[in-house]
């Protein structure tokens, strides 16, 4: 056990088994490299702001395949330190070499928290964002890198990040409820069979089983690429991060109130969370061209992040103009600091006859 | 890191993240409890040999939901120690209580390697078998329990285990090859796109990608419930284990030669591995009624274990009476002692025109 970061104790070997190991597959890196929205944003950010890279030293936190480090070199960086925790590092090294930038890109295999960089850098570039921004808690490592290795006036790529939250309608609400109901019916059949065939009464485990299944089917947030039409109220920002000075304290928990005026006489099926990041440079050295990467619901520009959906069971019948207000609180799971517990409190103020009291729902980003 | 057992060093927290955690879900215990072949065998073993349990002390290694401990109590045991590593232990405790045997069944939460039992026992019962018997390496823990807690003349339930191996035909051989080929085509398209859109030449990663995909699609053994008709030569035993005296040394690796006379003029698509176990008591105290649990290919009595399939790519054209001979060697993966590396060497002696030289294929039981 090493000391706590952002609340939860971290066993490095366990963290590797649970988290890093997926990144050691080219298959997984390819998924990220195939996300055009993501790739276009980082590519534009670097190549439309070459001035930030030319003749500069750069640190790529979590270089993966090495793509951002190679682009930084191609944009004119003098030196790029590309740090990667998994053995994907050796592929990044050969990719840099095959692309003629091995004299600029120095790949270092290890956790950013453990390795030593020979000098402080002008720019930190990193693609650290997880589902709903915060899943994976990788920004912790970026903060660590910034405080340890970035020059005082250095630049963060991206420079800003925001978490968005909105009310939605989705058929997932029926689908998941049906799956849940089916699993309860399965159990009841199973328990009866077991009792008849083997003389053991399982009924004492029925409630625990229901709870386990409820957590799985109803309380775990879902990945989805929603259409804009599924968003039934103006999205709100629940968190803004200035990457140049956010602290671990700032990001360890998110707490925000919301109030949505709902449109359409339909149903409120739940909420969705997503993020955007911006590449703006900093006040003393702004970007020549600001770039945005957004993962919001879109008909055309979908990403591998999609949105995280939190379902309300049952959905609420609404009328146009109804107001739903409440709060969202995101904290880290106490068992795994890279996963999140989400508490959503909501209350519907209806113009019509419907009345719903204030309700608290607990969710898990797994 | 604790000291090595059976070759590989074991980090307990990592082992928990990789292995034990699945057993802490009722969902997973239910899967095992729904396997009628498995349940019938253990149920018969206990209730048709009540004499072995009446007035005796029993240790259930890895009690899970507590089922075997409860049966042991119902069959007349005086005392049952039910040890379970995960927090499934609390469900086992409440199940024992709800079934009126809490005065007999004492559930102890912890690894069998860590807990202390108040006395030596007359019987050890355990359901420790993984895919192809050895996956999960849980028999290590049963050996530990036996050497530490079983009385000299005590009984093992089950008492014997065997690993079976046979030549097979299966359509999986085309399916997996197609999936593999498709993944290579995807890569080639992806690499070209990436180069055109973002100016990075990925070709140096093509070979590593192919290798990664080959391991995934072609070299990882597959779970399947084969029909008896898919077995095209008499199965052979590649390992026999006497649970009463097998040592860690005996089970850490399996090495055996085989020779199959093939039937039918068709194709040799690969091999399948499965197991059976027997409940026979021991020489001085044999079972009143011997019971067998087999996971062999069957039209009717399938199990959740199924068989493990090792594919030959491409399959070999054969004629009736051809002989395939060679060897199988199973060792533990050096990264994870609960997973296996399998090396199969084979050579076809054909009566017809086909000629295939001796070939070595490496597989992974993941
Ligand atoms: N603390 C840490 N130290 C080093 N690498 C880390 C890290 N935390 C996460 N990573 C690595 O960061 C990568 C994030 S995915 C992004 C990969 C690449 N920069 C790209 O944009 O395509 C993964 O490869 C992961 O293994
Ligand atoms: N070393 C060890 N100590 C204690 N429990 C162990 C163990 N190794 C495996 N187990 C437990 O053994 C169980 C094997 S599955 C079998 C469960 C139950 N006996 C049944 O027959 O239905 C799992 O619940 C697993 O968590």
PDB file of N, CA and C and ligand atoms in Angstrom, chain A residues 19-20 23 29 32-33 38-39 60-68 83-86 88 110-113 126-128 136 138 141 338, ligand 1:
ATOM      1  N   UNK A  19      -6.674  -1.972 -13.714  1.00  0.00           N
ATOM      2  CA  UNK A  19      -6.762  -0.789 -14.561  1.00  0.00           C
ATOM      3  C   UNK A  19      -5.763  -0.796 -15.726  1.00  0.00           C
ATOM      4  N   UNK A  20      -4.483  -0.773 -15.415  1.00  0.00           N
ATOM      5  CA  UNK A  20      -3.496  -0.582 -16.470  1.00  0.00           C
ATOM      6  C   UNK A  20      -3.501  -1.697 -17.509  1.00  0.00           C
ATOM      7  N   UNK A  23      -4.640  -1.365 -21.048  1.00  0.00           N
ATOM      8  CA  UNK A  23      -3.882  -0.475 -21.928  1.00  0.00           C
ATOM      9  C   UNK A  23      -2.651  -1.134 -22.537  1.00  0.00           C
ATOM     10  N   UNK A  29      -5.537   0.317 -27.637  1.00  0.00           N
ATOM     11  CA  UNK A  29      -4.970   1.575 -28.144  1.00  0.00           C
ATOM     12  C   UNK A  29      -5.593   1.909 -29.497  1.00  0.00           C
ATOM     13  N   UNK A  32      -8.846   3.715 -29.339  1.00  0.00           N
ATOM     14  CA  UNK A  32      -8.723   5.154 -29.076  1.00  0.00           C
ATOM     15  C   UNK A  32      -8.225   5.883 -30.322  1.00  0.00           C
ATOM     16  N   UNK A  33      -7.304   5.246 -31.025  1.00  0.00           N
ATOM     17  CA  UNK A  33      -6.736   5.856 -32.234  1.00  0.00           C
ATOM     18  C   UNK A  33      -7.766   5.905 -33.367  1.00  0.00           C
ATOM     19  N   UNK A  38     -11.862  12.489 -31.206  1.00  0.00           N
ATOM     20  CA  UNK A  38     -10.721  12.618 -30.295  1.00  0.00           C
ATOM     21  C   UNK A  38      -9.448  12.956 -31.059  1.00  0.00           C
ATOM     22  N   UNK A  39      -9.198  12.206 -32.122  1.00  0.00           N
ATOM     23  CA  UNK A  39      -7.957  12.369 -32.886  1.00  0.00           C
ATOM     24  C   UNK A  39      -7.910  13.746 -33.551  1.00  0.00           C
ATOM     25  N   UNK A  60       4.561  13.901 -22.360  1.00  0.00           N
ATOM     26  CA  UNK A  60       3.295  13.227 -22.683  1.00  0.00           C
ATOM     27  C   UNK A  60       3.009  12.246 -21.549  1.00  0.00           C
ATOM     28  N   UNK A  61       1.987  12.523 -20.753  1.00  0.00           N
ATOM     29  CA  UNK A  61       1.667  11.671 -19.597  1.00  0.00           C
ATOM     30  C   UNK A  61       0.741  10.544 -20.051  1.00  0.00           C
ATOM     31  N   UNK A  62       1.267   9.329 -20.065  1.00  0.00           N
ATOM     32  CA  UNK A  62       0.490   8.167 -20.544  1.00  0.00           C
ATOM     33  C   UNK A  62       0.486   8.144 -22.057  1.00  0.00           C
ATOM     34  N   UNK A  63       1.619   7.896 -22.641  1.00  0.00           N
ATOM     35  CA  UNK A  63       1.756   8.062 -24.095  1.00  0.00           C
ATOM     36  C   UNK A  63       1.086   6.932 -24.877  1.00  0.00           C
ATOM     37  N   UNK A  64       0.805   5.802 -24.247  1.00  0.00           N
ATOM     38  CA  UNK A  64       0.140   4.695 -24.954  1.00  0.00           C
ATOM     39  C   UNK A  64       0.943   4.293 -26.174  1.00  0.00           C
ATOM     40  N   UNK A  65       0.320   4.380 -27.334  1.00  0.00           N
ATOM     41  CA  UNK A  65       0.990   4.046 -28.599  1.00  0.00           C
ATOM     42  C   UNK A  65       2.059   5.075 -28.971  1.00  0.00           C
ATOM     43  N   UNK A  66       2.055   6.216 -28.294  1.00  0.00           N
ATOM     44  CA  UNK A  66       3.039   7.254 -28.592  1.00  0.00           C
ATOM     45  C   UNK A  66       2.518   8.361 -29.498  1.00  0.00           C
ATOM     46  N   UNK A  67       1.268   8.298 -29.869  1.00  0.00           N
ATOM     47  CA  UNK A  67       0.732   9.195 -30.900  1.00  0.00           C
ATOM     48  C   UNK A  67       0.916  10.680 -30.582  1.00  0.00           C
ATOM     49  N   UNK A  68       0.593  11.091 -29.359  1.00  0.00           N
ATOM     50  CA  UNK A  68       0.666  12.516 -29.048  1.00  0.00           C
ATOM     51  C   UNK A  68       2.117  12.987 -28.980  1.00  0.00           C
ATOM     52  N   UNK A  83       5.938   9.172 -21.308  1.00  0.00           N
ATOM     53  CA  UNK A  83       5.919   8.236 -20.180  1.00  0.00           C
ATOM     54  C   UNK A  83       4.701   7.312 -20.287  1.00  0.00           C
ATOM     55  N   UNK A  84       4.956   6.034 -20.129  1.00  0.00           N
ATOM     56  CA  UNK A  84       3.865   5.058 -20.222  1.00  0.00           C
ATOM     57  C   UNK A  84       4.098   3.955 -19.197  1.00  0.00           C
ATOM     58  N   UNK A  85       3.031   3.667 -18.424  1.00  0.00           N
ATOM     59  CA  UNK A  85       3.148   2.702 -17.332  1.00  0.00           C
ATOM     60  C   UNK A  85       3.228   1.257 -17.810  1.00  0.00           C
ATOM     61  N   UNK A  86       2.571   0.949 -18.921  1.00  0.00           N
ATOM     62  CA  UNK A  86       2.508  -0.449 -19.359  1.00  0.00           C
ATOM     63  C   UNK A  86       3.605  -0.739 -20.382  1.00  0.00           C
ATOM     64  N   UNK A  88       3.205  -1.203 -23.304  1.00  0.00           N
ATOM     65  CA  UNK A  88       2.900  -0.512 -24.554  1.00  0.00           C
ATOM     66  C   UNK A  88       4.065   0.437 -24.888  1.00  0.00           C
ATOM     67  N   UNK A 110       7.191   3.375 -17.189  1.00  0.00           N
ATOM     68  CA  UNK A 110       6.998   3.467 -15.746  1.00  0.00           C
ATOM     69  C   UNK A 110       5.822   4.373 -15.448  1.00  0.00           C
ATOM     70  N   UNK A 111       5.387   4.371 -14.186  1.00  0.00           N
ATOM     71  CA  UNK A 111       4.339   5.312 -13.781  1.00  0.00           C
ATOM     72  C   UNK A 111       4.938   6.693 -13.710  1.00  0.00           C
ATOM     73  N   UNK A 112       4.172   7.679 -14.082  1.00  0.00           N
ATOM     74  CA  UNK A 112       4.660   9.058 -14.007  1.00  0.00           C
ATOM     75  C   UNK A 112       5.068   9.396 -12.571  1.00  0.00           C
ATOM     76  N   UNK A 113       4.409   8.757 -11.621  1.00  0.00           N
ATOM     77  CA  UNK A 113       4.709   9.002 -10.216  1.00  0.00           C
ATOM     78  C   UNK A 113       6.080   8.441  -9.803  1.00  0.00           C
ATOM     79  N   UNK A 126      -1.581  15.340 -22.573  1.00  0.00           N
ATOM     80  CA  UNK A 126      -2.048  14.061 -22.055  1.00  0.00           C
ATOM     81  C   UNK A 126      -3.497  13.837 -22.462  1.00  0.00           C
ATOM     82  N   UNK A 127      -3.809  12.608 -22.718  1.00  0.00           N
ATOM     83  CA  UNK A 127      -5.213  12.245 -22.937  1.00  0.00           C
ATOM     84  C   UNK A 127      -5.588  11.357 -21.766  1.00  0.00           C
ATOM     85  N   UNK A 128      -6.165  12.005 -20.773  1.00  0.00           N
ATOM     86  CA  UNK A 128      -6.383  11.376 -19.467  1.00  0.00           C
ATOM     87  C   UNK A 128      -7.857  11.177 -19.150  1.00  0.00           C
ATOM     88  N   UNK A 136     -11.591   6.583 -13.954  1.00  0.00           N
ATOM     89  CA  UNK A 136     -10.169   6.237 -14.087  1.00  0.00           C
ATOM     90  C   UNK A 136      -9.267   7.101 -13.206  1.00  0.00           C
ATOM     91  N   UNK A 138      -7.424   9.426 -13.744  1.00  0.00           N
ATOM     92  CA  UNK A 138      -6.067   9.599 -14.277  1.00  0.00           C
ATOM     93  C   UNK A 138      -5.592  11.040 -14.193  1.00  0.00           C
ATOM     94  N   UNK A 141      -2.735  11.831 -11.959  1.00  0.00           N
ATOM     95  CA  UNK A 141      -1.350  11.647 -12.429  1.00  0.00           C
ATOM     96  C   UNK A 141      -0.872  12.863 -13.220  1.00  0.00           C
ATOM     97  N   UNK A 338     -10.498   4.346  -8.871  1.00  0.00           N
ATOM     98  CA  UNK A 338     -10.711   4.726 -10.278  1.00  0.00           C
ATOM     99  C   UNK A 338     -12.183   4.628 -10.690  1.00  0.00           C
TER     100      UNK A 338
HETATM  101  N1  LIG C   1       0.224   7.217 -13.855  1.00  0.00           N
HETATM  102  C1  LIG C   1       0.520   6.863 -15.105  1.00  0.00           C
HETATM  103  N2  LIG C   1       1.799   6.786 -15.533  1.00  0.00           N
HETATM  104  C2  LIG C   1       2.094   6.411 -16.808  1.00  0.00           C
HETATM  105  N3  LIG C   1       1.155   6.073 -17.707  1.00  0.00           N
HETATM  106  C3  LIG C   1      -0.134   6.155 -17.338  1.00  0.00           C
HETATM  107  C4  LIG C   1      -0.506   6.546 -16.029  1.00  0.00           C
HETATM  108  N4  LIG C   1      -1.872   6.484 -15.943  1.00  0.00           N
HETATM  109  C5  LIG C   1      -2.323   6.091 -17.136  1.00  0.00           C
HETATM  110  N5  LIG C   1      -1.275   5.874 -17.986  1.00  0.00           N
HETATM  111  C6  LIG C   1      -1.362   5.441 -19.389  1.00  0.00           C
HETATM  112  O1  LIG C   1      -2.005   6.507 -20.066  1.00  0.00           O
HETATM  113  C7  LIG C   1      -2.626   6.017 -21.238  1.00  0.00           C
HETATM  114  C8  LIG C   1      -3.983   6.696 -21.356  1.00  0.00           C
HETATM  115  S1  LIG C   1      -4.817   6.372 -22.877  1.00  0.00           S
HETATM  116  C9  LIG C   1      -4.098   7.569 -23.979  1.00  0.00           C
HETATM  117  C10 LIG C   1      -2.975   7.007 -24.828  1.00  0.00           C
HETATM  118  C11 LIG C   1      -2.375   7.984 -25.837  1.00  0.00           C
HETATM  119  N6  LIG C   1      -1.805   9.168 -25.194  1.00  0.00           N
HETATM  120  C12 LIG C   1      -3.388   8.433 -26.857  1.00  0.00           C
HETATM  121  O2  LIG C   1      -3.840   9.579 -26.765  1.00  0.00           O
HETATM  122  O3  LIG C   1      -3.768   7.636 -27.708  1.00  0.00           O
HETATM  123  C13 LIG C   1      -2.677   4.493 -21.101  1.00  0.00           C
HETATM  124  O4  LIG C   1      -1.809   3.904 -22.028  1.00  0.00           O
HETATM  125  C14 LIG C   1      -2.231   4.237 -19.661  1.00  0.00           C
HETATM  126  O5  LIG C   1      -1.504   3.030 -19.508  1.00  0.00           O
END
